[in-house]
mmCIF file of C-alpha atoms in Angstrom:
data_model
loop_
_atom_site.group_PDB
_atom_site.id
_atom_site.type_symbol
_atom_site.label_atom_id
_atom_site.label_comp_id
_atom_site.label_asym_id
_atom_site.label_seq_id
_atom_site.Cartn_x
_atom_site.Cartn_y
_atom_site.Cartn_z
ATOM 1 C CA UNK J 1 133.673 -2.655 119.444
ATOM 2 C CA UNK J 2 135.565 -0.170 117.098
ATOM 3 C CA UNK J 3 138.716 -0.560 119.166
ATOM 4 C CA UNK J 4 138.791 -4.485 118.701
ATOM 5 C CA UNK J 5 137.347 -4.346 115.152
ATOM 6 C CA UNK J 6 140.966 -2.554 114.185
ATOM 7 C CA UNK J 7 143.277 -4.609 115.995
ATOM 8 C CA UNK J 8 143.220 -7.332 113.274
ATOM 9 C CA UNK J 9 145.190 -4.751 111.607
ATOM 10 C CA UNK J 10 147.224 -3.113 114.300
ATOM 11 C CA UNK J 11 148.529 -6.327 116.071
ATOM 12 C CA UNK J 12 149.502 -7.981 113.011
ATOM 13 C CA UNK J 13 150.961 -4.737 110.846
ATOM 14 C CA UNK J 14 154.435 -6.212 109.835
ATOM 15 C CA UNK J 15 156.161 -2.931 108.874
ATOM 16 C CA UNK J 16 159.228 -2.879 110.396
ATOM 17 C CA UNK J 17 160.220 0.331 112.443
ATOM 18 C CA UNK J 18 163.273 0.439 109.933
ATOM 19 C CA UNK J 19 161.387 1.115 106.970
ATOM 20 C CA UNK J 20 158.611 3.418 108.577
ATOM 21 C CA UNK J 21 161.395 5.715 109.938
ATOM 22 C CA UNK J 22 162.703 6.148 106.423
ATOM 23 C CA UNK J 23 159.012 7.727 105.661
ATOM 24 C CA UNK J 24 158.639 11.099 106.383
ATOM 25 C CA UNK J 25 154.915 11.213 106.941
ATOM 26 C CA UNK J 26 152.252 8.535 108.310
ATOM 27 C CA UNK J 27 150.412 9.062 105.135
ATOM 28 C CA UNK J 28 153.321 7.219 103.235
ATOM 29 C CA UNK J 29 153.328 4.771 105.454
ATOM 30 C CA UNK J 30 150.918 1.828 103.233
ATOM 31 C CA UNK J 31 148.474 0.087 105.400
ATOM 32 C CA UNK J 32 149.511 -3.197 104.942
ATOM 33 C CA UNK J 33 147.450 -5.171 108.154
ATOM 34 C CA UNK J 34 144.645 -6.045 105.342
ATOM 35 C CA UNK J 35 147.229 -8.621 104.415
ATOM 36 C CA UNK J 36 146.988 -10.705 107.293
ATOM 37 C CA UNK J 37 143.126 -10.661 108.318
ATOM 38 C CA UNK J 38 141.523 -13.676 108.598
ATOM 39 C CA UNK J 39 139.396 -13.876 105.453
ATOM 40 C CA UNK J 40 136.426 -15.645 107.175
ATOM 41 C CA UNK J 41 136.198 -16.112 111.378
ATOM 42 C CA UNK J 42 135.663 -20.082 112.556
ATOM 43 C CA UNK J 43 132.183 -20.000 113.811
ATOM 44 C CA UNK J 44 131.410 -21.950 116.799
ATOM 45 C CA UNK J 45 127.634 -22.063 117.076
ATOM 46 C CA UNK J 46 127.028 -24.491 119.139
ATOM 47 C CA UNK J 47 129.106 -22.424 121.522
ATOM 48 C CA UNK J 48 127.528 -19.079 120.888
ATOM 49 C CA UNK J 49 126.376 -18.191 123.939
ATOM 50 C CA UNK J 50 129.198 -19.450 126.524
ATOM 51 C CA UNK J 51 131.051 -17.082 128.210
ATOM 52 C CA UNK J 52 133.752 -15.313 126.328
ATOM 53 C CA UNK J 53 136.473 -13.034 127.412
ATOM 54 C CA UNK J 54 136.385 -9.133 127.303
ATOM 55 C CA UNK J 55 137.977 -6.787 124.798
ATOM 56 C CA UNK J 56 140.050 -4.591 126.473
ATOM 57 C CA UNK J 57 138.350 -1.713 125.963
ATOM 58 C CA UNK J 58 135.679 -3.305 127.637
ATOM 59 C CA UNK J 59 137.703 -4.086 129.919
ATOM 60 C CA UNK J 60 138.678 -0.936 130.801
ATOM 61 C CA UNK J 61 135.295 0.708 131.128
ATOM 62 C CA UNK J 62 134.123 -2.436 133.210
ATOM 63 C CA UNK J 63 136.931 -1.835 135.779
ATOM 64 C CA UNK J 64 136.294 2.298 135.288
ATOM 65 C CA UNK J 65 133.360 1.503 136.987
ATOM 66 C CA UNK J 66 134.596 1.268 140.016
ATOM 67 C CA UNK J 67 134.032 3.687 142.995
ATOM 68 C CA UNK J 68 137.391 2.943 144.784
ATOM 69 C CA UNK J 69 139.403 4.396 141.281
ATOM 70 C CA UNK J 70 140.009 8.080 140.486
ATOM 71 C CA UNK J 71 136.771 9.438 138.510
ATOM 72 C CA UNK J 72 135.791 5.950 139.056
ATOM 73 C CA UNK J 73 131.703 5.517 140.021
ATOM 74 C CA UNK J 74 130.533 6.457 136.272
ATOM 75 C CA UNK J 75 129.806 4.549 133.364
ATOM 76 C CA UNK J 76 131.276 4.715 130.016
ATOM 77 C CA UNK J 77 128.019 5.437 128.204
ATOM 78 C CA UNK J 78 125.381 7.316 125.685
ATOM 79 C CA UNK J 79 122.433 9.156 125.894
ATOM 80 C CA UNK J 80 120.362 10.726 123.556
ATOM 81 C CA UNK J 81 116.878 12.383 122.952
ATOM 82 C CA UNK J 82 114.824 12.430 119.588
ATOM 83 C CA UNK J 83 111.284 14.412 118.989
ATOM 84 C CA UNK J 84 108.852 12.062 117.092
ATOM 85 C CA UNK J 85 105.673 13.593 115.733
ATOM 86 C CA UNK J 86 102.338 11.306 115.267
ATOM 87 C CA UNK J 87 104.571 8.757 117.329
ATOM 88 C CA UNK J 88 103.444 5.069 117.122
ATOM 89 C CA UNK J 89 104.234 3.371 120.721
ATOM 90 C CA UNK J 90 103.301 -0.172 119.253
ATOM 91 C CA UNK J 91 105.033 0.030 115.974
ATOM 92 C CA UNK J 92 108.289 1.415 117.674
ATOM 93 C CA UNK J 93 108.051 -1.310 120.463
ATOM 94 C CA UNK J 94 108.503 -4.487 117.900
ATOM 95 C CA UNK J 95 111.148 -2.524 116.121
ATOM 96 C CA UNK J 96 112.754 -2.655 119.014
ATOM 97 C CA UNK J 97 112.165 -6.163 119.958
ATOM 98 C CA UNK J 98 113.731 -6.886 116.724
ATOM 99 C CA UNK J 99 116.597 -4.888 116.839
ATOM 100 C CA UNK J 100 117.115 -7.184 120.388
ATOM 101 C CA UNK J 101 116.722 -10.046 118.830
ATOM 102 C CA UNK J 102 118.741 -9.104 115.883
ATOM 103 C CA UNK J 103 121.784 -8.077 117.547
ATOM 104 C CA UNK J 104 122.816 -10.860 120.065
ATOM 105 C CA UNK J 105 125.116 -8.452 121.773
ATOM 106 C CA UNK J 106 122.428 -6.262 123.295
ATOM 107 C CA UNK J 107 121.262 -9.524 125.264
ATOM 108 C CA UNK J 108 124.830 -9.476 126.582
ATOM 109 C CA UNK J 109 125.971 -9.443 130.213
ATOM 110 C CA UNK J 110 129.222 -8.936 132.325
ATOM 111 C CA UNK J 111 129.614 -11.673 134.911
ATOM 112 C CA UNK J 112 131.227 -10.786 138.240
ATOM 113 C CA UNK J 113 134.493 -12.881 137.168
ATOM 114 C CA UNK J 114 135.084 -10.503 134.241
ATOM 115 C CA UNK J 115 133.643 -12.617 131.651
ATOM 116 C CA UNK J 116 130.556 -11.844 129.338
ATOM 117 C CA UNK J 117 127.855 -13.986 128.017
ATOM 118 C CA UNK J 118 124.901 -13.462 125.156
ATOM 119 C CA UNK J 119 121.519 -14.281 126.712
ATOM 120 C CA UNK J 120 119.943 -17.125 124.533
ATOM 121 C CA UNK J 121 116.241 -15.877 125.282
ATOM 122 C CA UNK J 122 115.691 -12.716 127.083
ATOM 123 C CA UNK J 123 111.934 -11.308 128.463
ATOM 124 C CA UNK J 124 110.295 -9.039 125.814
ATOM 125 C CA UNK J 125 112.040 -5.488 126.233
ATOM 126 C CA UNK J 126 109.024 -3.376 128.072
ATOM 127 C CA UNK J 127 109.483 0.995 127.026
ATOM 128 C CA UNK J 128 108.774 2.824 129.774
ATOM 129 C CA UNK J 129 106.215 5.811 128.640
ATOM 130 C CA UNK J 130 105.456 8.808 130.771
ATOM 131 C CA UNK J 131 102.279 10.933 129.554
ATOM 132 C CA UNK J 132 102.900 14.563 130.416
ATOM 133 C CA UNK J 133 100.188 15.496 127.790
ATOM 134 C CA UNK J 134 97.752 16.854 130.394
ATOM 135 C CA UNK J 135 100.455 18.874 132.378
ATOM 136 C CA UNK J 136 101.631 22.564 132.072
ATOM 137 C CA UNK J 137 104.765 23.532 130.145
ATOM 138 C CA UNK J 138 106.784 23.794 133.824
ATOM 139 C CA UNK J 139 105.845 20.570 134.567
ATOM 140 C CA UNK J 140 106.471 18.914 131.359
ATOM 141 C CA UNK J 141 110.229 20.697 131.213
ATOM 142 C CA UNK J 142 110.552 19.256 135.134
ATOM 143 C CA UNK J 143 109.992 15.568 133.938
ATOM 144 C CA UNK J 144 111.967 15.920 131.268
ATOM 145 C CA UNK J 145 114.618 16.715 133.427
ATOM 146 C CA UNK J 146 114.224 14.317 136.139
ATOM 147 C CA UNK J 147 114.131 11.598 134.070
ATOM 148 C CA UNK J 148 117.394 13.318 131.702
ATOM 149 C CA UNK J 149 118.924 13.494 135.026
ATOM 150 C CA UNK J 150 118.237 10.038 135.559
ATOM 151 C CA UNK J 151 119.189 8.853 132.078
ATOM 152 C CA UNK J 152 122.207 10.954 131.355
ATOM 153 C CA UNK J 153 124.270 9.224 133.808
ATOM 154 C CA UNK J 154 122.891 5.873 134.546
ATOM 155 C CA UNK J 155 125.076 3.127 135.856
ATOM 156 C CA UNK J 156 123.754 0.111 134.495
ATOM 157 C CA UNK J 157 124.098 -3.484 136.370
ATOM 158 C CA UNK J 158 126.649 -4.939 134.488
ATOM 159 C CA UNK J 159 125.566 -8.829 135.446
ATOM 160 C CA UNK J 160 121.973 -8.129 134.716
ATOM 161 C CA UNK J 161 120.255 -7.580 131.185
ATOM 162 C CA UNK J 162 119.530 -5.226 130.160
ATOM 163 C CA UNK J 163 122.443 -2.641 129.923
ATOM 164 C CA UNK J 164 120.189 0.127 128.502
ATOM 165 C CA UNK J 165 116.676 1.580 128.583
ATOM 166 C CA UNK J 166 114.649 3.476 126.530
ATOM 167 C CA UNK J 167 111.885 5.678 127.829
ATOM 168 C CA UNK J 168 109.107 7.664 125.874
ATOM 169 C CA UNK J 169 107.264 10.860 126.748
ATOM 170 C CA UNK J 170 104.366 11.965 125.471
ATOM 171 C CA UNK J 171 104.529 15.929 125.509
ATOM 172 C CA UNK J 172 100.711 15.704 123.583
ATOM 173 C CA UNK J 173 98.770 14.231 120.994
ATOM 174 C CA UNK J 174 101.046 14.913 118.079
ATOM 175 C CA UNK J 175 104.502 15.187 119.856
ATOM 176 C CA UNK J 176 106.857 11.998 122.038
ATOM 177 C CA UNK J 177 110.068 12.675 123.369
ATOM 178 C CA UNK J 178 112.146 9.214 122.671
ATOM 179 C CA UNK J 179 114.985 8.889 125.267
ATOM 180 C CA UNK J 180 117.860 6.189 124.898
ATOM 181 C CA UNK J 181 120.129 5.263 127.925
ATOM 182 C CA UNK J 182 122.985 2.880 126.623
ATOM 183 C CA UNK J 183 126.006 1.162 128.310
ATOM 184 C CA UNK J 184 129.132 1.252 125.767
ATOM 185 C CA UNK J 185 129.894 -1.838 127.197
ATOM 186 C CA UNK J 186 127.751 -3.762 124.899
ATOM 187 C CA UNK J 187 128.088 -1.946 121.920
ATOM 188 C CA UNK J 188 130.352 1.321 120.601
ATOM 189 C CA UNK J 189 129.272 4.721 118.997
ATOM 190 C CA UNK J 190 129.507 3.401 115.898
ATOM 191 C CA UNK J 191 127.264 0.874 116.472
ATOM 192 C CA UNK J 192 124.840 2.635 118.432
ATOM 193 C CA UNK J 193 124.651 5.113 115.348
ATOM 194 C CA UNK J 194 123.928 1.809 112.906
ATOM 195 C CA UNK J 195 121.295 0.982 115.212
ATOM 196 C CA UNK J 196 119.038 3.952 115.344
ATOM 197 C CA UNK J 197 119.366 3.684 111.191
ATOM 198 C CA UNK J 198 118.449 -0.259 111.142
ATOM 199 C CA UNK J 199 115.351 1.017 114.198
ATOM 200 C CA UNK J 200 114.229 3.968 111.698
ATOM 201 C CA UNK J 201 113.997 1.647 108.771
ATOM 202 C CA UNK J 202 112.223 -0.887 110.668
ATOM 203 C CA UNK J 203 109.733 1.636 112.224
ATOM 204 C CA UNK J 204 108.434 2.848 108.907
ATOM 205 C CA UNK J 205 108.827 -0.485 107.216
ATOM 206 C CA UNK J 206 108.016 -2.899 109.942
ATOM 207 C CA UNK J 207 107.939 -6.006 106.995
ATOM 208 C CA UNK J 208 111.707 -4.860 105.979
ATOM 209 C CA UNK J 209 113.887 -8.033 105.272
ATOM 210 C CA UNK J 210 117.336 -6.842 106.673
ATOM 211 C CA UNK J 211 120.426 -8.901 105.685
ATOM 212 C CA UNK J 212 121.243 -11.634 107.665
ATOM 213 C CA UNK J 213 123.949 -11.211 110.329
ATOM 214 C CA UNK J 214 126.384 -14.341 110.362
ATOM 215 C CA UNK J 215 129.124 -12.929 112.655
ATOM 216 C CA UNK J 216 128.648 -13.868 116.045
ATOM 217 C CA UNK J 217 131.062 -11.355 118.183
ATOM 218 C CA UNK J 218 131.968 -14.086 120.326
ATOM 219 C CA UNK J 219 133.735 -15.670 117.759
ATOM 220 C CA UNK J 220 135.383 -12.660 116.470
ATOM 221 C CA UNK J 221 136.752 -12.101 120.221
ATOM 222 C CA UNK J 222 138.042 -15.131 120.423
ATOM 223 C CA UNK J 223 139.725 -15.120 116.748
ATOM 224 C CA UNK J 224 141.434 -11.643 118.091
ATOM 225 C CA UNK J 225 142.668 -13.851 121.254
ATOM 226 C CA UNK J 226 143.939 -16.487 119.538
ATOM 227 C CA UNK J 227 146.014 -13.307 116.918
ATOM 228 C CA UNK J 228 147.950 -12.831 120.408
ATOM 229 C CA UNK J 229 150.150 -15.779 120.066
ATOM 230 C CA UNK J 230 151.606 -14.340 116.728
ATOM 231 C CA UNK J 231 154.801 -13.374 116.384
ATOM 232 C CA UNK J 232 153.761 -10.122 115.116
ATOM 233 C CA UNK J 233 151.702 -9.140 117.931
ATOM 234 C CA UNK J 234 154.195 -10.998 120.679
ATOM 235 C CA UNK J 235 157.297 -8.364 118.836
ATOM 236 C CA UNK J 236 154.488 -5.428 119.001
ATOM 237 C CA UNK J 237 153.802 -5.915 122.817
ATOM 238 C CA UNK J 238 157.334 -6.141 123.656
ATOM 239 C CA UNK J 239 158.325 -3.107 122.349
ATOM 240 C CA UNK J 240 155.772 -1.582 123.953
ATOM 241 C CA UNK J 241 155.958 -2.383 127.067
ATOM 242 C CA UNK J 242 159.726 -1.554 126.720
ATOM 243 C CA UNK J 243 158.199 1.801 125.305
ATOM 244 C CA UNK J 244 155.775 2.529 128.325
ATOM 245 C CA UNK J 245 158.660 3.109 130.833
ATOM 246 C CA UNK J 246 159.930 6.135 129.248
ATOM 247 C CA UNK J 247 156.409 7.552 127.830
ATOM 248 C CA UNK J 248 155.285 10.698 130.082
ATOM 249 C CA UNK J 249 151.752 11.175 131.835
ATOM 250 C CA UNK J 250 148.757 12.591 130.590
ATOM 251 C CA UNK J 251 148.918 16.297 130.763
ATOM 252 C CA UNK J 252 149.182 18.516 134.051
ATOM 253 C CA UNK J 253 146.330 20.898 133.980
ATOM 254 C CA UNK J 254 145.071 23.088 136.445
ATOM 255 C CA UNK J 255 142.105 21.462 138.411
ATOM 256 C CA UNK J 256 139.602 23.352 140.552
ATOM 257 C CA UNK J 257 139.522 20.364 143.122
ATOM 258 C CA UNK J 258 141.348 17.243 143.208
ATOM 259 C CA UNK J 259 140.003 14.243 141.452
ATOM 260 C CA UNK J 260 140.116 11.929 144.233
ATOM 261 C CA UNK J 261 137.370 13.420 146.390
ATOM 262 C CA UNK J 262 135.149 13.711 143.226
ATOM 263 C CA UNK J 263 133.101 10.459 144.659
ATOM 264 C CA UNK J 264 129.809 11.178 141.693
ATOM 265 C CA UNK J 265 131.820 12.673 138.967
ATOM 266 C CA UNK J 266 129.388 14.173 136.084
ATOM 267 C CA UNK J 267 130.801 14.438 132.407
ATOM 268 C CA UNK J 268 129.585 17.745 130.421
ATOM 269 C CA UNK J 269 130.137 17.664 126.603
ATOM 270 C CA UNK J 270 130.864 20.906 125.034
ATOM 271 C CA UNK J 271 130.640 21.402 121.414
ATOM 272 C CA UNK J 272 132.163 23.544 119.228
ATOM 273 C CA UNK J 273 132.305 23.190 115.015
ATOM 274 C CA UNK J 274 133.945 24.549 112.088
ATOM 275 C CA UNK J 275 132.284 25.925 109.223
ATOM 276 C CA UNK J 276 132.081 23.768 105.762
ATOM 277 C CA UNK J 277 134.483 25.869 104.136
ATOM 278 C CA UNK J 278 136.728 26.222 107.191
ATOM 279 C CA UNK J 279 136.843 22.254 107.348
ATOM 280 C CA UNK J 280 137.440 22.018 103.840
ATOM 281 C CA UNK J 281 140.019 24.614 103.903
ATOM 282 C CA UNK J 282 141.865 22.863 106.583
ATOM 283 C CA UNK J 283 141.312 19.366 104.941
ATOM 284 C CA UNK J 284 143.348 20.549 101.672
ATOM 285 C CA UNK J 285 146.407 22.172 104.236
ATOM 286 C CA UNK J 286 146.900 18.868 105.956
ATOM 287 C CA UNK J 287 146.845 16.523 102.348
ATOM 288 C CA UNK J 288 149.029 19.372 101.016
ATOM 289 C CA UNK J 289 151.892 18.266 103.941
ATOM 290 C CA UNK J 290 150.881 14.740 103.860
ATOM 291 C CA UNK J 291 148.779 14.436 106.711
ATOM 292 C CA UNK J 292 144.962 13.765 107.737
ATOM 293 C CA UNK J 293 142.442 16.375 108.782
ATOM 294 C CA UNK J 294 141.938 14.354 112.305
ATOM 295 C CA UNK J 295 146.090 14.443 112.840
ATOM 296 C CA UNK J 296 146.301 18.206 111.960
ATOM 297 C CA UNK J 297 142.970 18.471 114.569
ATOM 298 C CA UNK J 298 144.924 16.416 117.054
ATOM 299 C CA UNK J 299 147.818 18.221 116.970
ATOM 300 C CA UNK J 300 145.667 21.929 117.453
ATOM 301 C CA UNK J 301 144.525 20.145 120.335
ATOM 302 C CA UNK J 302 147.789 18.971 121.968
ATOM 303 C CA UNK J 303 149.514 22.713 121.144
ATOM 304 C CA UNK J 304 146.246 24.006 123.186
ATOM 305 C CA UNK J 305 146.978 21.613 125.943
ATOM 306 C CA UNK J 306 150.318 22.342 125.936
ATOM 307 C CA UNK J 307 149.691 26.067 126.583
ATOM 308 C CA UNK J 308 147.448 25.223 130.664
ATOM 309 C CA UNK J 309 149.718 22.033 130.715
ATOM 310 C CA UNK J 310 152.326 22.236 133.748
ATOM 311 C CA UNK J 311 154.483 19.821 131.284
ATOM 312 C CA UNK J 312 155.005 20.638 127.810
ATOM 313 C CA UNK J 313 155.686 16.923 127.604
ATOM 314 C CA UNK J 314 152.888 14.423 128.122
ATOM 315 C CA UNK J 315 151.000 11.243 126.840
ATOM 316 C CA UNK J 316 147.665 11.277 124.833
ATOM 317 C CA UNK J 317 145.387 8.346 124.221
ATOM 318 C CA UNK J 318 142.764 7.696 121.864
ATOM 319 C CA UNK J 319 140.957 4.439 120.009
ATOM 320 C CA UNK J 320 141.764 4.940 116.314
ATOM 321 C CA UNK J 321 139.228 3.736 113.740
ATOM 322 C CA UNK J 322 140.378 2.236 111.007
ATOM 323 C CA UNK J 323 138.416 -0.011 107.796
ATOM 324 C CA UNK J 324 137.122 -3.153 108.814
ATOM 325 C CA UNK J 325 137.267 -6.836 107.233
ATOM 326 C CA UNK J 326 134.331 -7.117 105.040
ATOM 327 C CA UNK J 327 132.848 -9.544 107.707
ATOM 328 C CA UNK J 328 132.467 -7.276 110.576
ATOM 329 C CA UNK J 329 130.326 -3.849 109.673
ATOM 330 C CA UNK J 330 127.035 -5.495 110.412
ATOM 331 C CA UNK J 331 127.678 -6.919 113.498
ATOM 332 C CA UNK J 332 126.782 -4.486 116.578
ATOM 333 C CA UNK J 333 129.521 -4.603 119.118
#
């Protein structure tokens, strides 16, 4: 997952806090973690598909899961719709059976002791279709958006493969809604994103030779483990942890009812964008002082924050994505 493909460089960055304070700016600050990344993981294939621990982002949306926690009962998760036109059920069904096969981590499960585990052999991956082709355009909009409903918010079984579904709708004889229900548990945004390409190109090329993927994640896991015993990373969670008792809460906003009796919270995305030359604009202001266009973004959004906050003073997280080690960007995780 993105989170665990950067700490190779965050647990092992040896810049001392001396010499960054000197810096005015994170952008002089050199990235120096490439140093110290493994050039090549030890791969264990005979071992490949024994149980492994979680990253812990993973962790964290495995235990999020859970109905007895705040906002708890909801799945960290993606869905998405495409409209295909002259849609080929049979083509698209072994593209997808390769793309399982391909990427061991979609055959992955979560095991009730917290562990997870690549399936060896799984059952070929069935698509449910729904042909709405005959019905009226009410009827086609209400299937839609039972099965959206449905999709949008599914909980997968985490100890049961497989932790997504896909689902296609045939609106009529030129037009199929493609619908793609998948548990970020098994793989991340990014990798979700690298999979639709790899499905596209095999779709329209179904004899398309992609490159070999030698990574096994389980491997890579356990080669971020075994980075935990450093020094570097040992000196990085103590001073953390040291850190975390006088770091402040997330922000105070106002809520229209109180979190804890929200027992089937629903997440709502709302979008908003800047124009080219508006982003562009803003992208030459932030190098100008020495800073990225996603700091000077991050910042907007903690001044807005700070405006409903109760607290002007308050904690916010994020997973930062960084470059990856030549070794990882095929791998799906």
């Amino acid at each position: 997952m993105s989170e665990q493909k950067t700490k190779l460089k965050q647990v092992l960055l040896k810049e001392r806090l001396a010499k960054i304070s000197q810096r005015k700016t994170i952008a002089q600050t050199p990235d120096r973690a490439s140093e110290n990344i493994p050039a090549k993981l030890t791969e264990k294939t005979a071992e490949r598909y024994d149980t492994f621990p979680l990253t812990d982002i993973q962790q964290a949306y495995w235990i999020g899961r859970n109905a007895s926690l705040e906002l708890g009962n909801i799945a960290a998760h993606i869905y998405a719709e495409f409209l295909c036109v002259n849609f080929d059920l049979d083509r698209f069904s072994r593209a997808w059976q390769t793309i399982i096969d391909r990427h061991e981590m979609l055959r992955a499960i979560i095991l009730d002791n917290g562990q997870q585990q690549i399936l060896k052999q799984v059952p070929p991956y069935q698509i449910k279709t729904i042909d709405c082709s005959q019905s009226d355009r009410t009827n086609k909009e209400l299937e839609l958006k039972q099965l959206r409903d449905r999709l949008s918010h599914q909980i997968h079984s985490t100890n049961k493969y497989p932790l997504f579904e896909v689902c296609a709708v045939k609106l009529d004889e030129d037009n199929t809604q493609i619908c793609f229900s998948f548990d970020l548990l098994i793989a991340d945004a990014w990798s979700f994103e690298s999979i639709l390409k790899e499905l596209s190109q095999l779709y329209q090329n179904p004899q398309l030779d992609l490159p070999l993927i030698e990574i096994s994640f389980r491997d890579y896991v356990l080669t971020v483990e075994s980075l935990k015993q450093s020094s570097s990373y040992q000196n990085s969670l103590n001073y953390w942890q040291k850190r975390l008792t006088t770091l402040p809460n997330g922000p105070e906003l106002p809520l229209v009812k109180n979190p804890d009796r929200l027992k089937n919270p629903r997440f709502v995305r709302y979008n908003s964008y800047l124009k080219a030359t508006e982003t562009q604009l803003l992208k030459q202001k932030a190098t100008q002082a020495g800073l990225t266009l996603s700091g000077l973004l991050l910042a907007a959004y903690a001044e807005v924050l700070t405006a409903w906050s109760r607290k002007p003073h308050f904690t916010i997280n994020f997973n930062p994505l960084q470059s990856s080690p030549p070794y990882i960007p095929k791998s799906i995780a």
